[in-house]
Amino acid sequence: MANIISIQSHVVFGHAGNSSAVFPMQRMGVEVWPIHTVQFSNHTQYQQGWTGRVFDSSDITDLIAGLNNIDQLKHCDALVSGYQGSSTQCDSVAYAVKQMKQQNMDSLYVCDPVMGDPEKGCIVPEEVTNKLVNHLMPIADVIVPNQFELTQFTGLPISSLETAVKACNLALSKGPKVVLVKHLHSLSDDCFSMMLATEEGVYLAQRPHLKFDKQPVGVGDLISGLFTAGLVNGMTAQNAFAHAHNAAYGVLKVTQDQNSWELQTIKAQNEFVEPTSCYAVTKVA
């Protein structure tokens, strides 16, 4: 059985960060060792606000040291990082990746560089963005940005399929071996678009847009977790991409059917094992 360290935010109510990613990975048959960067009562899109706190960066290094002390890092197949509450937490993630790879050189680092999205803009401090762009994304084996975050990493504005492909290939030249763009909002008004780039080529997956009163939070965290679990379970990058795309859509469809904007992760859990949709993945470059 594969093992994944997941260093992300956590909410008590709802599904975002580790609360969105951990259970789906477990449902796919993977052991997950969660480390929380923050713990909030709920995600930050609630108008009423939220309570909770950002953890100290030393909490991450202490927990990694503890895992190393009991000789478990050598059994870790991947580390996925998501929302980081401070620049020093980014440094602690880099430390965790180094420690993991020293014990298991075949392990993967999957970086979901949470900065923002087209509607919300930049949602992390500038110093966190700088650490993500200049330190964590270049050392990652896999990056999972949205369009905004991919542009931050490459400096290339994206307005078409051609510029999206160009940005993905530039990202690959900066260190990562795999780029999964979890949302390309400029490609279509009618479809939700995702893109995968590897040395084998560039692939596009599209599915229908679903209407919500408020946009669900935690979808990107879900996609990153599903893709990582697929990889450590032995799927090819293309198959893991297709699985993550279709499973995430299934969760969103159940969420819409429940007239909710909080992801219905538990109700839709069979999607993680056997997605009910099968939208095609097309090679575009």
XYZ file of C-alpha atoms in Angstrom:
285
model
C 0.000 0.000 0.000
C 1.282 3.464 -0.940
C 1.787 6.287 1.577
C 1.383 10.038 1.013
C 2.241 13.006 3.248
C -0.256 15.827 2.676
C 0.788 19.285 3.929
C -2.203 21.560 3.471
C -4.807 23.658 5.242
C -7.607 22.015 7.228
C -11.172 23.081 7.970
C -13.361 21.644 10.721
C -16.562 22.125 8.714
C -16.751 21.436 4.990
C -14.121 20.299 2.538
C -11.043 22.346 1.621
C -7.330 21.599 1.801
C -6.686 18.356 3.655
C -10.416 18.157 4.411
C -10.960 17.881 0.654
C -7.952 15.764 -0.326
C -7.271 13.224 2.430
C -10.427 11.098 2.355
C -10.530 10.788 -1.472
C -6.927 9.561 -1.454
C -7.778 7.097 1.314
C -10.835 5.948 -0.627
C -8.472 5.174 -3.519
C -6.587 2.796 -1.218
C -3.729 5.057 -0.144
C -2.501 5.691 3.396
C -2.376 9.452 4.001
C -0.333 11.193 6.696
C -1.852 14.704 7.004
C 0.031 17.713 8.325
C -2.044 20.889 8.667
C -0.644 24.327 7.828
C -3.719 26.041 9.291
C -6.834 24.903 11.092
C -9.932 27.014 10.517
C -13.531 26.494 11.543
C -14.595 26.754 7.886
C -13.136 27.943 4.590
C -12.560 31.644 4.062
C -15.318 32.326 1.517
C -18.011 32.530 4.193
C -19.280 36.102 4.655
C -19.574 35.478 8.403
C -15.817 34.899 8.575
C -13.967 32.059 10.261
C -12.006 31.199 13.384
C -8.790 29.290 13.880
C -5.103 29.893 13.355
C -2.033 29.392 11.221
C 0.383 26.858 12.670
C 4.036 27.660 13.193
C 6.382 26.449 10.481
C 8.335 24.519 13.123
C 5.301 22.264 13.560
C 5.927 20.904 10.064
C 9.642 20.270 10.599
C 8.987 18.722 14.024
C 6.426 16.290 12.607
C 8.696 15.352 9.697
C 11.536 14.756 12.154
C 9.216 12.542 14.189
C 8.324 10.479 11.123
C 12.022 10.144 10.358
C 12.768 9.084 13.933
C 10.404 6.125 13.613
C 11.935 5.232 10.229
C 8.800 5.903 8.183
C 9.991 8.459 5.618
C 11.588 5.659 3.619
C 8.086 4.227 3.176
C 6.658 7.522 1.895
C 5.847 7.439 -1.837
C 4.808 11.070 -2.287
C 4.410 14.398 -0.564
C 1.699 16.786 -1.736
C 1.670 20.391 -0.562
C -1.215 22.829 -0.867
C -2.101 26.082 0.901
C 0.783 27.557 2.897
C -0.004 30.193 5.509
C 3.458 31.786 5.606
C 6.735 31.943 3.706
C 8.477 30.042 6.497
C 5.984 27.203 6.050
C 7.179 27.022 2.438
C 10.726 26.619 3.756
C 9.514 23.809 6.019
C 7.875 22.067 3.051
C 11.188 22.255 1.158
C 12.885 20.711 4.201
C 10.259 17.951 4.308
C 10.772 17.175 0.616
C 14.557 16.982 1.098
C 14.202 14.641 4.080
C 11.740 12.400 2.226
C 13.893 12.123 -0.885
C 16.988 11.349 1.182
C 15.141 8.324 2.557
C 13.339 7.368 -0.677
C 14.868 8.740 -3.861
C 11.924 7.436 -5.927
C 9.331 9.439 -3.982
C 7.393 12.240 -5.685
C 6.876 15.837 -4.645
C 3.558 17.205 -5.904
C 3.192 20.979 -5.466
C -0.253 22.561 -5.646
C 0.920 26.219 -5.609
C -2.143 27.794 -4.014
C -2.028 31.526 -4.779
C -5.413 32.486 -6.136
C -7.824 32.230 -9.034
C -9.270 34.609 -11.654
C -12.265 35.581 -9.517
C -10.559 35.901 -6.136
C -7.196 37.218 -7.333
C -4.121 36.612 -5.202
C -5.157 35.172 -1.841
C -1.725 34.697 -0.250
C 0.920 37.255 0.768
C 3.502 38.233 -1.836
C 6.297 36.541 0.097
C 4.419 33.221 -0.071
C 3.931 33.621 -3.830
C 7.644 34.304 -4.219
C 8.574 31.172 -2.255
C 6.174 29.056 -4.310
C 7.409 30.392 -7.656
C 11.117 30.494 -6.916
C 11.658 27.631 -4.467
C 8.895 25.017 -4.283
C 7.635 24.759 -7.866
C 11.129 24.321 -9.379
C 11.956 21.404 -7.043
C 8.623 19.649 -7.599
C 8.255 16.526 -9.718
C 4.633 17.519 -10.396
C 2.967 20.924 -10.228
C -0.804 21.449 -10.198
C -1.432 25.162 -10.861
C -4.530 26.884 -12.165
C -4.175 29.326 -15.056
C -3.370 32.263 -12.771
C -0.692 30.277 -10.922
C 0.825 28.920 -14.142
C 1.214 32.487 -15.422
C 2.858 33.489 -12.143
C 5.386 30.655 -12.590
C 6.127 31.179 -16.286
C 5.438 34.884 -16.824
C 3.326 33.971 -19.870
C -0.239 35.323 -20.154
C -2.656 32.629 -21.370
C -5.484 33.463 -23.752
C -5.698 30.481 -26.104
C -4.898 26.790 -26.491
C -1.606 27.697 -28.177
C -0.437 29.956 -25.337
C -1.569 27.391 -22.751
C 0.578 24.721 -24.424
C 3.514 27.138 -24.604
C 3.199 27.972 -20.906
C 3.037 24.288 -19.947
C 6.152 23.481 -21.940
C 7.996 26.420 -20.394
C 6.962 25.176 -16.954
C 8.401 21.747 -17.782
C 11.720 23.394 -18.671
C 11.887 24.938 -15.182
C 12.166 21.630 -13.315
C 8.862 19.768 -12.976
C 8.387 16.604 -15.011
C 4.592 16.846 -15.031
C 2.286 19.861 -15.191
C -1.421 19.468 -14.481
C -3.351 22.714 -14.980
C -6.439 22.230 -12.822
C -8.411 25.036 -14.494
C -7.812 26.929 -17.751
C -10.557 29.549 -17.712
C -9.547 31.258 -20.981
C -10.079 28.286 -23.295
C -13.880 28.065 -23.300
C -16.951 29.759 -21.845
C -18.986 26.589 -22.317
C -16.609 23.978 -20.882
C -14.393 23.541 -17.840
C -10.889 22.844 -19.183
C -7.912 21.050 -17.638
C -4.521 20.352 -19.216
C -1.734 17.835 -18.637
C 1.811 18.245 -19.947
C 4.570 15.634 -19.807
C 7.558 14.757 -21.967
C 5.158 12.558 -23.990
C 2.959 15.504 -24.974
C 0.189 17.866 -23.926
C -3.360 16.658 -23.248
C -6.685 18.469 -22.828
C -9.762 17.355 -20.891
C -13.042 19.271 -20.951
C -16.417 18.745 -19.306
C -19.584 20.847 -18.963
C -19.700 23.826 -16.640
C -22.002 23.333 -13.674
C -23.968 26.246 -12.222
C -23.742 27.086 -8.507
C -25.023 30.024 -6.469
C -21.495 30.296 -5.080
C -18.462 28.553 -6.533
C -17.456 25.474 -4.506
C -14.151 25.682 -2.636
C -11.663 22.826 -2.413
C -11.997 21.509 -5.973
C -8.346 22.127 -6.770
C -7.274 20.361 -3.574
C -9.483 17.432 -4.571
C -7.959 17.251 -8.067
C -4.385 17.363 -6.702
C -5.145 14.573 -4.237
C -6.841 12.347 -6.797
C -4.004 12.806 -9.291
C -1.328 12.080 -6.677
C -3.147 8.955 -5.467
C -3.462 7.774 -9.050
C 0.263 8.186 -9.653
C 1.357 6.323 -6.520
C -1.148 3.575 -7.346
C 0.734 2.970 -10.598
C -1.460 4.811 -13.089
C 0.188 6.549 -16.005
C 0.063 10.338 -15.855
C -2.581 10.334 -18.614
C -4.780 7.792 -16.829
C -4.410 9.558 -13.476
C -5.351 12.812 -15.219
C -8.484 11.302 -16.750
C -9.455 9.708 -13.436
C -9.011 12.957 -11.479
C -10.953 14.917 -14.097
C -13.927 12.561 -14.182
C -14.035 11.869 -10.432
C -13.937 15.579 -9.572
C -16.771 16.222 -12.013
C -18.777 13.454 -10.374
C -18.361 15.088 -6.959
C -19.432 18.451 -8.363
C -22.494 16.904 -10.008
C -23.598 15.333 -6.705
C -22.916 18.670 -4.990
C -25.120 20.476 -7.505
C -27.853 17.851 -7.148
C -27.851 18.529 -3.386
C -28.271 22.290 -3.989
C -25.032 22.824 -2.078
C -21.835 24.773 -2.636
C -19.921 22.753 -0.024
C -18.421 19.744 -1.771
C -20.399 16.568 -1.074
C -17.227 14.525 -0.679
C -18.708 11.775 1.478
C -21.980 11.381 -0.409
C -20.062 11.156 -3.714
C -17.278 8.889 -2.449
C -17.838 6.102 -4.985
C -16.674 8.534 -7.669
C -13.136 8.175 -6.335
C -13.167 4.453 -7.064
C -15.290 4.318 -10.206
C -16.211 7.668 -11.796
C -19.665 7.696 -13.391
C -18.562 10.078 -16.158
C -16.032 9.400 -18.903
C -15.000 12.621 -20.612
C -12.250 12.050 -23.118
C -8.646 13.186 -22.853
C -7.298 14.500 -26.167
C -3.665 14.956 -27.146
C -3.244 18.517 -28.437
C 0.545 18.846 -28.807
